[in-house]
Amino acid sequence: MLEIPRQQFGGCHDTENIQVFDSEEKSEIAFSLVKERLFSINRWKEFSGFMTAEFVHMDSLGNRVDRIPLNGDLIRIKLPLIPNFDWVVITRLSLNEYENTSSVLMRCRPCGAPNSNNSHIAHFYSKRATSNFILEKKGRQVRVGVFGRNETINYNAAFLSKIRNFLTASGGLAGMAKLQWYFLIKGLTDVHQ
């Protein structure tokens, strides 16, 4: 069962795409392709398109990697037109198969920048926020989505970073984040690409 954290405070969003295929064989092929793309974090901008964030997959020490993600890996995010990087850590990665259902859950949470001299969260959302990437195949249906939960502005930062976080998070809470995730989900699920 894919568990998304309960929404308790702040903002939230659900961005998902569901496709139904002619056969279970075709849905299995699509599931495998979308899983490969989901795990290709360094290519997310390519799948998302112009004027979207750039994502870089890094190990827990901050070294760029190009492999299947692991719990504890980091993702460095560069938003368009926004100075500085935002960082998240993969806190949960699970793959499950039962009966005619296969699923993947990758949960990310804001974190500090690796090798930083301070303990501040390097993200516009607080450490309570999560982004939950879900891929699920049930029979002929493939569902992929990003579910943001408990998105509150990160005020645990230096003064200028507080202003940046407020402006960036306000845009995210106003729907800009949903657009980013919409374009990513669209790109991940375009099996004709």
PDB file of C-alpha atoms in Angstrom:
ATOM      1  CA  MET A   1       0.000   0.000   0.000  1.00  0.00           C
ATOM      2  CA  LEU A   2       1.337   3.413  -0.946  1.00  0.00           C
ATOM      3  CA  GLU A   3       1.166   5.761   2.005  1.00  0.00           C
ATOM      4  CA  ILE A   4       1.132   9.507   1.578  1.00  0.00           C
ATOM      5  CA  PRO A   5       1.662  11.514   4.781  1.00  0.00           C
ATOM      6  CA  ARG A   6      -1.479  12.988   6.281  1.00  0.00           C
ATOM      7  CA  GLN A   7      -2.025  16.667   5.498  1.00  0.00           C
ATOM      8  CA  GLN A   8      -1.814  18.523   8.818  1.00  0.00           C
ATOM      9  CA  PHE A   9      -0.726  22.096   8.075  1.00  0.00           C
ATOM     10  CA  GLY A  10       0.307  24.434   5.287  1.00  0.00           C
ATOM     11  CA  GLY A  11      -0.349  23.767   1.642  1.00  0.00           C
ATOM     12  CA  CYS A  12      -0.735  20.571  -0.327  1.00  0.00           C
ATOM     13  CA  HIS A  13      -1.170  19.497  -3.927  1.00  0.00           C
ATOM     14  CA  ASP A  14      -1.960  16.374  -5.932  1.00  0.00           C
ATOM     15  CA  THR A  15      -0.683  16.146  -9.491  1.00  0.00           C
ATOM     16  CA  GLU A  16      -1.295  12.858 -11.239  1.00  0.00           C
ATOM     17  CA  ASN A  17      -1.896  11.171 -14.560  1.00  0.00           C
ATOM     18  CA  ILE A  18      -3.728   7.896 -15.068  1.00  0.00           C
ATOM     19  CA  GLN A  19      -3.490   5.957 -18.320  1.00  0.00           C
ATOM     20  CA  VAL A  20      -5.412   2.822 -19.279  1.00  0.00           C
ATOM     21  CA  PHE A  21      -3.789   0.557 -21.882  1.00  0.00           C
ATOM     22  CA  ASP A  22      -5.246  -2.029 -24.261  1.00  0.00           C
ATOM     23  CA  SER A  23      -3.552  -4.902 -22.476  1.00  0.00           C
ATOM     24  CA  GLU A  24      -1.653  -5.737 -19.280  1.00  0.00           C
ATOM     25  CA  GLU A  25       1.426  -6.350 -21.419  1.00  0.00           C
ATOM     26  CA  LYS A  26       1.319  -2.757 -22.705  1.00  0.00           C
ATOM     27  CA  SER A  27       0.735  -1.403 -19.200  1.00  0.00           C
ATOM     28  CA  GLU A  28       3.757  -3.393 -17.956  1.00  0.00           C
ATOM     29  CA  ILE A  29       5.930  -1.895 -20.717  1.00  0.00           C
ATOM     30  CA  ALA A  30       4.687   1.612 -19.863  1.00  0.00           C
ATOM     31  CA  PHE A  31       5.244   1.022 -16.122  1.00  0.00           C
ATOM     32  CA  SER A  32       8.837  -0.074 -16.761  1.00  0.00           C
ATOM     33  CA  LEU A  33       9.538   2.943 -18.978  1.00  0.00           C
ATOM     34  CA  VAL A  34       8.032   5.427 -16.516  1.00  0.00           C
ATOM     35  CA  LYS A  35       9.935   3.813 -13.607  1.00  0.00           C
ATOM     36  CA  GLU A  36      13.196   4.150 -15.555  1.00  0.00           C
ATOM     37  CA  ARG A  37      12.415   7.831 -16.195  1.00  0.00           C
ATOM     38  CA  LEU A  38      11.387   8.450 -12.580  1.00  0.00           C
ATOM     39  CA  PHE A  39      14.697   7.008 -11.406  1.00  0.00           C
ATOM     40  CA  SER A  40      16.602   9.121 -13.998  1.00  0.00           C
ATOM     41  CA  ILE A  41      16.509  12.222 -11.798  1.00  0.00           C
ATOM     42  CA  ASN A  42      19.261  13.972 -13.787  1.00  0.00           C
ATOM     43  CA  ARG A  43      16.954  13.876 -16.837  1.00  0.00           C
ATOM     44  CA  TRP A  44      13.851  15.335 -15.177  1.00  0.00           C
ATOM     45  CA  LYS A  45      14.388  18.753 -16.770  1.00  0.00           C
ATOM     46  CA  GLU A  46      14.591  17.057 -20.166  1.00  0.00           C
ATOM     47  CA  PHE A  47      11.227  15.401 -19.496  1.00  0.00           C
ATOM     48  CA  SER A  48       9.696  18.601 -18.037  1.00  0.00           C
ATOM     49  CA  GLY A  49      10.684  21.046 -20.759  1.00  0.00           C
ATOM     50  CA  PHE A  50      11.655  24.696 -21.038  1.00  0.00           C
ATOM     51  CA  MET A  51      11.481  27.027 -18.004  1.00  0.00           C
ATOM     52  CA  THR A  52      11.260  24.238 -15.482  1.00  0.00           C
ATOM     53  CA  ALA A  53      13.559  23.343 -12.599  1.00  0.00           C
ATOM     54  CA  GLU A  54      16.841  21.499 -13.043  1.00  0.00           C
ATOM     55  CA  PHE A  55      17.306  18.442 -10.824  1.00  0.00           C
ATOM     56  CA  VAL A  56      20.670  16.864 -10.026  1.00  0.00           C
ATOM     57  CA  HIS A  57      20.873  13.458  -8.320  1.00  0.00           C
ATOM     58  CA  MET A  58      23.613  13.283  -5.695  1.00  0.00           C
ATOM     59  CA  ASP A  59      24.762  10.767  -3.141  1.00  0.00           C
ATOM     60  CA  SER A  60      24.552  11.539   0.576  1.00  0.00           C
ATOM     61  CA  LEU A  61      27.928  13.331   0.445  1.00  0.00           C
ATOM     62  CA  GLY A  62      26.890  15.677  -2.360  1.00  0.00           C
ATOM     63  CA  ASN A  63      28.657  13.903  -5.246  1.00  0.00           C
ATOM     64  CA  ARG A  64      26.750  13.803  -8.532  1.00  0.00           C
ATOM     65  CA  VAL A  65      25.615  10.285  -9.412  1.00  0.00           C
ATOM     66  CA  ASP A  66      23.790   8.713 -12.336  1.00  0.00           C
ATOM     67  CA  ARG A  67      22.178   5.578 -10.926  1.00  0.00           C
ATOM     68  CA  ILE A  68      19.009   4.272  -9.349  1.00  0.00           C
ATOM     69  CA  PRO A  69      18.211   6.429  -6.299  1.00  0.00           C
ATOM     70  CA  LEU A  70      18.760   5.134  -2.775  1.00  0.00           C
ATOM     71  CA  ASN A  71      17.400   6.176   0.601  1.00  0.00           C
ATOM     72  CA  GLY A  72      19.591   9.019   1.847  1.00  0.00           C
ATOM     73  CA  ASP A  73      20.472  10.314  -1.624  1.00  0.00           C
ATOM     74  CA  LEU A  74      20.081  14.027  -2.276  1.00  0.00           C
ATOM     75  CA  ILE A  75      18.475  16.005  -5.064  1.00  0.00           C
ATOM     76  CA  ARG A  76      19.769  19.495  -5.805  1.00  0.00           C
ATOM     77  CA  ILE A  77      17.118  21.720  -7.352  1.00  0.00           C
ATOM     78  CA  LYS A  78      17.728  24.905  -9.349  1.00  0.00           C
ATOM     79  CA  LEU A  79      14.506  26.775  -9.952  1.00  0.00           C
ATOM     80  CA  PRO A  80      14.340  29.052 -13.005  1.00  0.00           C
ATOM     81  CA  LEU A  81      14.977  32.725 -12.229  1.00  0.00           C
ATOM     82  CA  ILE A  82      15.612  31.973  -8.524  1.00  0.00           C
ATOM     83  CA  PRO A  83      19.098  32.356  -7.016  1.00  0.00           C
ATOM     84  CA  ASN A  84      20.609  29.534  -4.942  1.00  0.00           C
ATOM     85  CA  PHE A  85      19.879  25.827  -4.860  1.00  0.00           C
ATOM     86  CA  ASP A  86      17.194  23.979  -2.948  1.00  0.00           C
ATOM     87  CA  TRP A  87      17.951  20.545  -1.508  1.00  0.00           C
ATOM     88  CA  VAL A  88      15.875  17.491  -0.652  1.00  0.00           C
ATOM     89  CA  VAL A  89      16.798  14.083   0.722  1.00  0.00           C
ATOM     90  CA  ILE A  90      15.156  10.833  -0.343  1.00  0.00           C
ATOM     91  CA  THR A  91      13.748   9.538   2.929  1.00  0.00           C
ATOM     92  CA  ARG A  92      11.790   6.580   1.614  1.00  0.00           C
ATOM     93  CA  LEU A  93      12.101   4.477  -1.496  1.00  0.00           C
ATOM     94  CA  SER A  94       9.975   1.375  -1.793  1.00  0.00           C
ATOM     95  CA  LEU A  95       9.118  -0.991  -4.608  1.00  0.00           C
ATOM     96  CA  ASN A  96       6.256  -3.421  -4.143  1.00  0.00           C
ATOM     97  CA  GLU A  97       4.665  -6.161  -6.222  1.00  0.00           C
ATOM     98  CA  TYR A  98       1.541  -8.112  -5.314  1.00  0.00           C
ATOM     99  CA  GLU A  99      -0.993  -9.905  -7.477  1.00  0.00           C
ATOM    100  CA  ASN A 100      -1.425  -7.756 -10.614  1.00  0.00           C
ATOM    101  CA  THR A 101      -0.155  -4.562  -8.949  1.00  0.00           C
ATOM    102  CA  SER A 102       3.334  -3.035  -8.995  1.00  0.00           C
ATOM    103  CA  SER A 103       4.212   0.204  -7.252  1.00  0.00           C
ATOM    104  CA  VAL A 104       7.019   2.610  -6.477  1.00  0.00           C
ATOM    105  CA  LEU A 105       7.048   5.274  -3.768  1.00  0.00           C
ATOM    106  CA  MET A 106       9.833   7.836  -3.498  1.00  0.00           C
ATOM    107  CA  ARG A 107       9.440  10.364  -0.677  1.00  0.00           C
ATOM    108  CA  CYS A 108      11.605  13.483  -0.489  1.00  0.00           C
ATOM    109  CA  ARG A 109      11.935  16.027   2.291  1.00  0.00           C
ATOM    110  CA  PRO A 110      13.767  19.402   2.416  1.00  0.00           C
ATOM    111  CA  CYS A 111      17.227  19.184   3.958  1.00  0.00           C
ATOM    112  CA  GLY A 112      20.419  21.150   4.405  1.00  0.00           C
ATOM    113  CA  ALA A 113      23.034  21.477   1.687  1.00  0.00           C
ATOM    114  CA  PRO A 114      25.798  18.887   1.955  1.00  0.00           C
ATOM    115  CA  ASN A 115      29.116  20.119   3.338  1.00  0.00           C
ATOM    116  CA  SER A 116      27.446  23.280   4.631  1.00  0.00           C
ATOM    117  CA  ASN A 117      28.738  25.073   7.709  1.00  0.00           C
ATOM    118  CA  ASN A 118      25.233  25.694   9.042  1.00  0.00           C
ATOM    119  CA  SER A 119      22.345  23.438   9.941  1.00  0.00           C
ATOM    120  CA  HIS A 120      19.661  25.403   8.077  1.00  0.00           C
ATOM    121  CA  ILE A 121      17.294  23.667   5.695  1.00  0.00           C
ATOM    122  CA  ALA A 122      18.320  24.744   2.174  1.00  0.00           C
ATOM    123  CA  HIS A 123      14.834  24.827   0.700  1.00  0.00           C
ATOM    124  CA  PHE A 124      11.945  27.276   0.519  1.00  0.00           C
ATOM    125  CA  TYR A 125       9.682  24.797   2.348  1.00  0.00           C
ATOM    126  CA  SER A 126      10.295  23.675   5.933  1.00  0.00           C
ATOM    127  CA  LYS A 127      11.590  20.234   6.866  1.00  0.00           C
ATOM    128  CA  ARG A 128       8.005  19.097   7.583  1.00  0.00           C
ATOM    129  CA  ALA A 129       7.066  19.236   3.875  1.00  0.00           C
ATOM    130  CA  THR A 130       7.191  16.126   1.716  1.00  0.00           C
ATOM    131  CA  SER A 131       7.028  15.427  -1.996  1.00  0.00           C
ATOM    132  CA  ASN A 132       5.742  11.928  -2.629  1.00  0.00           C
ATOM    133  CA  PHE A 133       6.365  10.451  -6.087  1.00  0.00           C
ATOM    134  CA  ILE A 134       4.096   7.520  -6.793  1.00  0.00           C
ATOM    135  CA  LEU A 135       4.051   5.113  -9.714  1.00  0.00           C
ATOM    136  CA  GLU A 136       1.510   2.313  -9.683  1.00  0.00           C
ATOM    137  CA  LYS A 137       0.337  -0.329 -12.152  1.00  0.00           C
ATOM    138  CA  LYS A 138      -2.941  -2.144 -11.539  1.00  0.00           C
ATOM    139  CA  GLY A 139      -3.927  -4.439 -14.352  1.00  0.00           C
ATOM    140  CA  ARG A 140      -4.135  -2.299 -17.505  1.00  0.00           C
ATOM    141  CA  GLN A 141      -3.912   1.011 -15.595  1.00  0.00           C
ATOM    142  CA  VAL A 142      -0.735   3.014 -14.883  1.00  0.00           C
ATOM    143  CA  ARG A 143      -0.906   5.906 -12.428  1.00  0.00           C
ATOM    144  CA  VAL A 144       1.919   8.348 -11.734  1.00  0.00           C
ATOM    145  CA  GLY A 145       1.776  11.372  -9.487  1.00  0.00           C
ATOM    146  CA  VAL A 146       3.461  13.813  -7.173  1.00  0.00           C
ATOM    147  CA  PHE A 147       1.688  14.523  -3.905  1.00  0.00           C
ATOM    148  CA  GLY A 148       2.965  17.462  -1.845  1.00  0.00           C
ATOM    149  CA  ARG A 149       2.056  17.528   1.830  1.00  0.00           C
ATOM    150  CA  ASN A 150       2.495  19.928   4.751  1.00  0.00           C
ATOM    151  CA  GLU A 151       4.121  22.636   2.650  1.00  0.00           C
ATOM    152  CA  THR A 152       5.017  25.514   4.949  1.00  0.00           C
ATOM    153  CA  ILE A 153       7.481  28.324   4.345  1.00  0.00           C
ATOM    154  CA  ASN A 154      10.980  27.803   5.707  1.00  0.00           C
ATOM    155  CA  TYR A 155      11.704  30.735   8.036  1.00  0.00           C
ATOM    156  CA  ASN A 156      14.610  28.966   9.749  1.00  0.00           C
ATOM    157  CA  ALA A 157      17.168  30.783   7.600  1.00  0.00           C
ATOM    158  CA  ALA A 158      19.255  33.943   7.305  1.00  0.00           C
ATOM    159  CA  PHE A 159      17.307  37.162   6.711  1.00  0.00           C
ATOM    160  CA  LEU A 160      17.762  37.339   2.912  1.00  0.00           C
ATOM    161  CA  SER A 161      17.006  33.623   2.603  1.00  0.00           C
ATOM    162  CA  LYS A 162      13.776  34.168   4.564  1.00  0.00           C
ATOM    163  CA  ILE A 163      12.683  36.725   1.966  1.00  0.00           C
ATOM    164  CA  ARG A 164      13.676  34.422  -0.896  1.00  0.00           C
ATOM    165  CA  ASN A 165      11.896  31.464   0.758  1.00  0.00           C
ATOM    166  CA  PHE A 166       8.753  33.531   1.330  1.00  0.00           C
ATOM    167  CA  LEU A 167       8.607  34.680  -2.297  1.00  0.00           C
ATOM    168  CA  THR A 168       9.460  31.259  -3.741  1.00  0.00           C
ATOM    169  CA  ALA A 169       7.138  29.302  -1.445  1.00  0.00           C
ATOM    170  CA  SER A 170       4.328  31.799  -2.027  1.00  0.00           C
ATOM    171  CA  GLY A 171       4.642  31.118  -5.751  1.00  0.00           C
ATOM    172  CA  GLY A 172       4.691  27.381  -5.043  1.00  0.00           C
ATOM    173  CA  LEU A 173       1.656  27.580  -2.812  1.00  0.00           C
ATOM    174  CA  ALA A 174      -0.062  29.710  -5.461  1.00  0.00           C
ATOM    175  CA  GLY A 175       0.261  26.927  -8.029  1.00  0.00           C
ATOM    176  CA  MET A 176       3.713  27.286  -9.607  1.00  0.00           C
ATOM    177  CA  ALA A 177       4.909  24.030  -8.004  1.00  0.00           C
ATOM    178  CA  LYS A 178       1.873  22.236  -9.397  1.00  0.00           C
ATOM    179  CA  LEU A 179       2.836  23.423 -12.886  1.00  0.00           C
ATOM    180  CA  GLN A 180       6.380  22.094 -12.421  1.00  0.00           C
ATOM    181  CA  TRP A 181       5.026  18.711 -11.335  1.00  0.00           C
ATOM    182  CA  TYR A 182       2.409  18.704 -14.103  1.00  0.00           C
ATOM    183  CA  PHE A 183       5.106  19.122 -16.758  1.00  0.00           C
ATOM    184  CA  LEU A 184       7.301  16.457 -15.150  1.00  0.00           C
ATOM    185  CA  ILE A 185       4.433  13.949 -14.895  1.00  0.00           C
ATOM    186  CA  LYS A 186       3.424  14.703 -18.486  1.00  0.00           C
ATOM    187  CA  GLY A 187       6.993  14.094 -19.652  1.00  0.00           C
ATOM    188  CA  LEU A 188       7.433  10.916 -17.612  1.00  0.00           C
ATOM    189  CA  THR A 189       4.204   9.406 -18.933  1.00  0.00           C
ATOM    190  CA  ASP A 190       4.644  10.330 -22.600  1.00  0.00           C
ATOM    191  CA  VAL A 191       5.472   6.799 -23.679  1.00  0.00           C
ATOM    192  CA  HIS A 192       5.738   7.902 -27.315  1.00  0.00           C
ATOM    193  CA  GLN A 193       8.605  10.294 -26.479  1.00  0.00           C
TER     194      GLN A 193
END
